[in-house]
Amino acid sequence: MDEAPNPELVLFYVGLFRVVSLFALIVAAAYADVAHGHIPNWLTLPAVAIGLLTSFWNGDPSEAGPRVVQSAVGAGLGFGILSLFYLRNQVGGGDVKLMAAVGSFLGFPLVVTGMVYISIVGALLAFAISIREGRLLASLRGLPGAFLLRGGTLAAATAGAAGTAGAPEATGPGAASPPPQPSPLELERAGVRATPPPPPPPSLAPPPPPNKPTIPFAVAIAGGTLWTWIIYAPGAAATLSR
């Protein structure tokens, strides 16, 4: 007669499988987002199923139902909250499905904490990319540069107006009238090309703000998930959804 499997050994291997699966997911998704700019469905959708199914065996059998519910709620929250940013074109569809997969592993309420850390990592990543691409410094330089240009033009216009006002204007019958200017048709008949009009002056409006930095958000999800796991799951093979 075969012996029943050791429950502690089963729990250990299930927890280890969940940890390995989660970290393989976030590393592969981050690489795909950086290298190719998108996260494939074959990576995220099976991960959601793995997170939901393994939560059933990830603890006391009498609490299997609540664990599955927590895993499903975590996946739904991750999908729903990131969908709001997807509708505003701030993240991609692959990021939404990746967050659902991560939520199925973290479960509720740990997924809420995970999204806080993901937001922090995303903000730091966006700030670093802005500095690296020079967009932050360009936006800071643009505003004072526009005001200096506007001030210099205003000063030149004021000086010109003052010089014109200081020169005496010749009036009276003895004043010489300006010579008549030839029309464009007369210049064309004489074979003289008309001088093209001067280019328009540069715009005095401040330059538009730089484009919003685009970041591979899967990297932020991976970093925030790792941060959450280090703090709340100190054992390498510990369960992630308690």
mmCIF file of C-alpha atoms in Angstrom, residues 9-228:
data_model
loop_
_atom_site.group_PDB
_atom_site.id
_atom_site.type_symbol
_atom_site.label_atom_id
_atom_site.label_comp_id
_atom_site.label_asym_id
_atom_site.label_seq_id
_atom_site.Cartn_x
_atom_site.Cartn_y
_atom_site.Cartn_z
ATOM 1 C CA LEU A 9 7.037 18.209 1.729
ATOM 2 C CA VAL A 10 4.188 18.959 -0.662
ATOM 3 C CA LEU A 11 3.858 22.442 0.788
ATOM 4 C CA PHE A 12 7.596 23.018 0.414
ATOM 5 C CA TYR A 13 7.657 21.998 -3.256
ATOM 6 C CA VAL A 14 4.500 23.940 -4.080
ATOM 7 C CA GLY A 15 5.907 27.063 -2.428
ATOM 8 C CA LEU A 16 9.237 26.596 -4.175
ATOM 9 C CA PHE A 17 7.483 26.147 -7.531
ATOM 10 C CA ARG A 18 5.513 29.346 -6.961
ATOM 11 C CA VAL A 19 8.643 31.324 -6.095
ATOM 12 C CA VAL A 20 10.553 30.035 -9.131
ATOM 13 C CA SER A 21 7.551 30.630 -11.415
ATOM 14 C CA LEU A 22 7.022 34.175 -10.160
ATOM 15 C CA PHE A 23 10.649 35.181 -10.543
ATOM 16 C CA ALA A 24 10.938 33.559 -13.950
ATOM 17 C CA LEU A 25 7.835 35.502 -14.972
ATOM 18 C CA ILE A 26 9.020 38.945 -13.886
ATOM 19 C CA VAL A 27 12.558 38.474 -15.244
ATOM 20 C CA ALA A 28 11.327 37.239 -18.640
ATOM 21 C CA ALA A 29 8.684 39.982 -18.840
ATOM 22 C CA ALA A 30 11.191 42.711 -17.973
ATOM 23 C CA TYR A 31 13.612 41.414 -20.610
ATOM 24 C CA ALA A 32 10.881 41.206 -23.250
ATOM 25 C CA ASP A 33 9.697 44.734 -22.487
ATOM 26 C CA VAL A 34 13.201 46.201 -22.679
ATOM 27 C CA ALA A 35 14.359 44.194 -25.705
ATOM 28 C CA HIS A 36 11.166 44.083 -27.786
ATOM 29 C CA GLY A 37 8.827 46.707 -26.318
ATOM 30 C CA HIS A 38 5.999 44.281 -25.554
ATOM 31 C CA ILE A 39 5.147 41.351 -23.275
ATOM 32 C CA PRO A 40 3.733 38.276 -25.051
ATOM 33 C CA ASN A 41 0.465 36.702 -23.951
ATOM 34 C CA TRP A 42 2.015 33.231 -23.811
ATOM 35 C CA LEU A 43 4.087 34.489 -20.896
ATOM 36 C CA THR A 44 1.433 36.258 -18.810
ATOM 37 C CA LEU A 45 -1.785 34.293 -19.331
ATOM 38 C CA PRO A 46 -0.403 30.875 -18.269
ATOM 39 C CA ALA A 47 1.166 32.595 -15.256
ATOM 40 C CA VAL A 48 -2.280 33.747 -14.101
ATOM 41 C CA ALA A 49 -3.504 30.144 -14.258
ATOM 42 C CA ILE A 50 -0.425 28.886 -12.391
ATOM 43 C CA GLY A 51 -0.890 31.448 -9.639
ATOM 44 C CA LEU A 52 -4.544 30.545 -9.185
ATOM 45 C CA LEU A 53 -4.096 26.755 -9.310
ATOM 46 C CA THR A 54 -1.068 26.505 -7.043
ATOM 47 C CA SER A 55 -2.711 28.682 -4.400
ATOM 48 C CA PHE A 56 -5.075 25.740 -3.749
ATOM 49 C CA TRP A 57 -2.208 23.532 -2.453
ATOM 50 C CA ASN A 58 -0.201 26.354 -0.908
ATOM 51 C CA GLY A 59 -1.135 25.782 2.745
ATOM 52 C CA ASP A 60 -3.651 24.102 4.993
ATOM 53 C CA PRO A 61 -6.134 22.071 2.885
ATOM 54 C CA SER A 62 -9.015 23.373 5.025
ATOM 55 C CA GLU A 63 -8.187 26.929 3.892
ATOM 56 C CA ALA A 64 -7.756 26.127 0.204
ATOM 57 C CA GLY A 65 -10.982 27.903 -0.802
ATOM 58 C CA PRO A 66 -10.120 31.258 0.851
ATOM 59 C CA ARG A 67 -6.611 31.120 -0.627
ATOM 60 C CA VAL A 68 -7.979 30.687 -4.131
ATOM 61 C CA VAL A 69 -10.340 33.608 -3.532
ATOM 62 C CA GLN A 70 -7.444 35.758 -2.317
ATOM 63 C CA SER A 71 -5.442 34.815 -5.406
ATOM 64 C CA ALA A 72 -8.365 35.647 -7.714
ATOM 65 C CA VAL A 73 -8.979 38.978 -5.971
ATOM 66 C CA GLY A 74 -5.281 39.804 -6.260
ATOM 67 C CA ALA A 75 -5.344 39.073 -9.986
ATOM 68 C CA GLY A 76 -8.515 41.126 -10.437
ATOM 69 C CA LEU A 77 -7.135 44.103 -8.528
ATOM 70 C CA GLY A 78 -3.883 44.046 -10.439
ATOM 71 C CA PHE A 79 -5.727 43.871 -13.746
ATOM 72 C CA GLY A 80 -8.359 46.456 -12.826
ATOM 73 C CA ILE A 81 -6.119 49.132 -11.349
ATOM 74 C CA LEU A 82 -3.561 48.986 -14.141
ATOM 75 C CA SER A 83 -6.382 49.016 -16.711
ATOM 76 C CA LEU A 84 -7.157 52.571 -15.587
ATOM 77 C CA PHE A 85 -3.638 53.619 -16.608
ATOM 78 C CA TYR A 86 -3.968 51.635 -19.832
ATOM 79 C CA LEU A 87 -7.058 53.649 -20.765
ATOM 80 C CA ARG A 88 -4.957 56.810 -20.349
ATOM 81 C CA ASN A 89 -2.192 55.379 -22.588
ATOM 82 C CA GLN A 90 0.281 55.306 -19.704
ATOM 83 C CA VAL A 91 0.990 51.572 -19.751
ATOM 84 C CA GLY A 92 0.614 48.819 -22.314
ATOM 85 C CA GLY A 93 -1.761 45.911 -22.432
ATOM 86 C CA GLY A 94 1.051 43.494 -21.634
ATOM 87 C CA ASP A 95 1.746 45.415 -18.430
ATOM 88 C CA VAL A 96 -1.891 45.017 -17.388
ATOM 89 C CA LYS A 97 -1.816 41.244 -17.899
ATOM 90 C CA LEU A 98 1.559 40.988 -16.178
ATOM 91 C CA MET A 99 0.156 42.786 -13.135
ATOM 92 C CA ALA A 100 -2.787 40.362 -13.102
ATOM 93 C CA ALA A 101 -0.350 37.443 -13.095
ATOM 94 C CA VAL A 102 1.695 38.967 -10.291
ATOM 95 C CA GLY A 103 -1.511 39.609 -8.333
ATOM 96 C CA SER A 104 -2.487 35.940 -8.631
ATOM 97 C CA PHE A 105 0.765 35.005 -6.903
ATOM 98 C CA LEU A 106 0.769 37.735 -4.271
ATOM 99 C CA GLY A 107 -2.916 37.476 -3.495
ATOM 100 C CA PHE A 108 -4.986 39.939 -1.544
ATOM 101 C CA PRO A 109 -4.093 42.104 0.367
ATOM 102 C CA LEU A 110 -0.379 41.726 -0.438
ATOM 103 C CA VAL A 111 -0.980 42.826 -4.026
ATOM 104 C CA VAL A 112 -1.946 46.296 -2.765
ATOM 105 C CA THR A 113 1.382 46.617 -0.967
ATOM 106 C CA GLY A 114 3.128 45.330 -4.069
ATOM 107 C CA MET A 115 1.549 48.009 -6.253
ATOM 108 C CA VAL A 116 2.749 50.710 -3.846
ATOM 109 C CA TYR A 117 6.332 49.490 -4.228
ATOM 110 C CA ILE A 118 5.858 49.126 -7.983
ATOM 111 C CA SER A 119 4.726 52.758 -8.161
ATOM 112 C CA ILE A 120 7.812 53.893 -6.249
ATOM 113 C CA VAL A 121 10.139 51.917 -8.512
ATOM 114 C CA GLY A 122 8.336 53.253 -11.590
ATOM 115 C CA ALA A 123 8.686 56.867 -10.419
ATOM 116 C CA LEU A 124 12.402 56.427 -9.727
ATOM 117 C CA LEU A 125 12.896 54.753 -13.099
ATOM 118 C CA ALA A 126 11.085 57.550 -14.947
ATOM 119 C CA PHE A 127 13.165 60.174 -13.107
ATOM 120 C CA ALA A 128 16.406 58.396 -13.992
ATOM 121 C CA ILE A 129 15.428 58.096 -17.667
ATOM 122 C CA SER A 130 14.478 61.800 -17.773
ATOM 123 C CA ILE A 131 17.914 62.776 -16.453
ATOM 124 C CA ARG A 132 19.718 60.385 -18.798
ATOM 125 C CA GLU A 133 17.906 61.660 -21.897
ATOM 126 C CA GLY A 134 18.298 65.294 -20.851
ATOM 127 C CA ARG A 135 14.561 65.928 -20.826
ATOM 128 C CA LEU A 136 14.495 67.129 -17.254
ATOM 129 C CA LEU A 137 17.286 69.650 -17.813
ATOM 130 C CA ALA A 138 15.755 70.755 -21.116
ATOM 131 C CA SER A 139 12.436 71.475 -19.453
ATOM 132 C CA LEU A 140 14.199 73.473 -16.741
ATOM 133 C CA ARG A 141 16.236 75.429 -19.277
ATOM 134 C CA GLY A 142 13.339 76.144 -21.578
ATOM 135 C CA LEU A 143 11.325 78.436 -19.346
ATOM 136 C CA PRO A 144 14.042 80.973 -18.344
ATOM 137 C CA GLY A 145 15.413 80.923 -21.895
ATOM 138 C CA ALA A 146 12.045 81.986 -23.265
ATOM 139 C CA PHE A 147 11.769 84.811 -20.757
ATOM 140 C CA LEU A 148 15.296 86.033 -21.586
ATOM 141 C CA LEU A 149 14.485 86.053 -25.297
ATOM 142 C CA ARG A 150 11.274 87.921 -24.631
ATOM 143 C CA GLY A 151 13.094 90.450 -22.434
ATOM 144 C CA GLY A 152 15.827 91.085 -24.994
ATOM 145 C CA THR A 153 13.324 91.648 -27.783
ATOM 146 C CA LEU A 154 11.336 94.012 -25.608
ATOM 147 C CA ALA A 155 14.479 95.970 -24.727
ATOM 148 C CA ALA A 156 15.494 96.276 -28.395
ATOM 149 C CA ALA A 157 12.016 97.448 -29.342
ATOM 150 C CA THR A 158 12.049 100.029 -26.543
ATOM 151 C CA ALA A 159 15.465 101.362 -27.598
ATOM 152 C CA GLY A 160 14.350 101.630 -31.212
ATOM 153 C CA ALA A 161 11.229 103.488 -30.226
ATOM 154 C CA ALA A 162 13.276 105.858 -28.079
ATOM 155 C CA GLY A 163 15.712 106.593 -30.915
ATOM 156 C CA THR A 164 12.884 107.292 -33.338
ATOM 157 C CA ALA A 165 11.203 109.588 -30.880
ATOM 158 C CA GLY A 166 14.449 111.548 -30.306
ATOM 159 C CA ALA A 167 15.060 112.310 -34.003
ATOM 160 C CA PRO A 168 13.426 115.534 -35.283
ATOM 161 C CA GLU A 169 10.830 115.025 -37.941
ATOM 162 C CA ALA A 170 11.133 117.278 -41.013
ATOM 163 C CA THR A 171 7.899 119.098 -41.735
ATOM 164 C CA GLY A 172 6.812 122.046 -43.811
ATOM 165 C CA PRO A 173 6.812 122.918 -47.455
ATOM 166 C CA GLY A 174 10.589 122.569 -47.780
ATOM 167 C CA ALA A 175 10.704 119.038 -46.515
ATOM 168 C CA ALA A 176 11.751 116.463 -49.062
ATOM 169 C CA SER A 177 9.135 113.876 -49.873
ATOM 170 C CA PRO A 178 10.258 110.232 -50.061
ATOM 171 C CA PRO A 179 10.892 108.920 -53.570
ATOM 172 C CA PRO A 180 8.151 106.764 -55.058
ATOM 173 C CA GLN A 181 8.715 103.028 -54.763
ATOM 174 C CA PRO A 182 8.375 100.937 -57.954
ATOM 175 C CA SER A 183 5.647 98.385 -58.014
ATOM 176 C CA PRO A 184 6.457 94.648 -58.256
ATOM 177 C CA LEU A 185 5.171 94.669 -61.862
ATOM 178 C CA GLU A 186 7.563 97.428 -62.860
ATOM 179 C CA LEU A 187 10.449 95.608 -61.203
ATOM 180 C CA GLU A 188 9.573 92.432 -63.084
ATOM 181 C CA ARG A 189 9.476 94.290 -66.420
ATOM 182 C CA ALA A 190 12.875 95.806 -65.666
ATOM 183 C CA GLY A 191 14.314 92.364 -64.924
ATOM 184 C CA VAL A 192 14.863 93.061 -61.264
ATOM 185 C CA ARG A 193 13.759 90.415 -58.814
ATOM 186 C CA ALA A 194 11.901 91.598 -55.811
ATOM 187 C CA THR A 195 13.593 91.076 -52.491
ATOM 188 C CA PRO A 196 11.933 88.167 -50.644
ATOM 189 C CA PRO A 197 10.257 89.086 -47.413
ATOM 190 C CA PRO A 198 12.331 88.588 -44.275
ATOM 191 C CA PRO A 199 11.729 85.393 -42.314
ATOM 192 C CA PRO A 200 9.235 85.643 -39.509
ATOM 193 C CA PRO A 201 10.697 86.377 -36.075
ATOM 194 C CA PRO A 202 11.194 83.445 -33.741
ATOM 195 C CA SER A 203 8.297 82.625 -31.503
ATOM 196 C CA LEU A 204 8.477 84.251 -28.101
ATOM 197 C CA ALA A 205 6.321 81.596 -26.484
ATOM 198 C CA PRO A 206 8.013 79.155 -24.102
ATOM 199 C CA PRO A 207 9.034 75.908 -25.774
ATOM 200 C CA PRO A 208 6.578 73.030 -25.369
ATOM 201 C CA PRO A 209 7.299 70.656 -22.528
ATOM 202 C CA PRO A 210 9.310 67.585 -23.488
ATOM 203 C CA ASN A 211 7.529 64.371 -24.227
ATOM 204 C CA LYS A 212 6.708 62.221 -21.244
ATOM 205 C CA PRO A 213 9.458 59.653 -20.784
ATOM 206 C CA THR A 214 8.435 56.193 -21.825
ATOM 207 C CA ILE A 215 9.673 53.505 -19.474
ATOM 208 C CA PRO A 216 9.532 49.721 -19.727
ATOM 209 C CA PHE A 217 6.960 49.364 -16.962
ATOM 210 C CA ALA A 218 7.599 45.625 -16.679
ATOM 211 C CA VAL A 219 10.930 46.575 -15.088
ATOM 212 C CA ALA A 220 9.050 48.570 -12.456
ATOM 213 C CA ILE A 221 6.682 45.638 -11.863
ATOM 214 C CA ALA A 222 9.643 43.283 -11.487
ATOM 215 C CA GLY A 223 11.465 45.618 -9.111
ATOM 216 C CA GLY A 224 8.410 46.316 -6.966
ATOM 217 C CA THR A 225 7.488 42.635 -6.812
ATOM 218 C CA LEU A 226 11.020 41.696 -5.778
ATOM 219 C CA TRP A 227 10.962 44.442 -3.141
ATOM 220 C CA THR A 228 7.676 43.119 -1.761
#
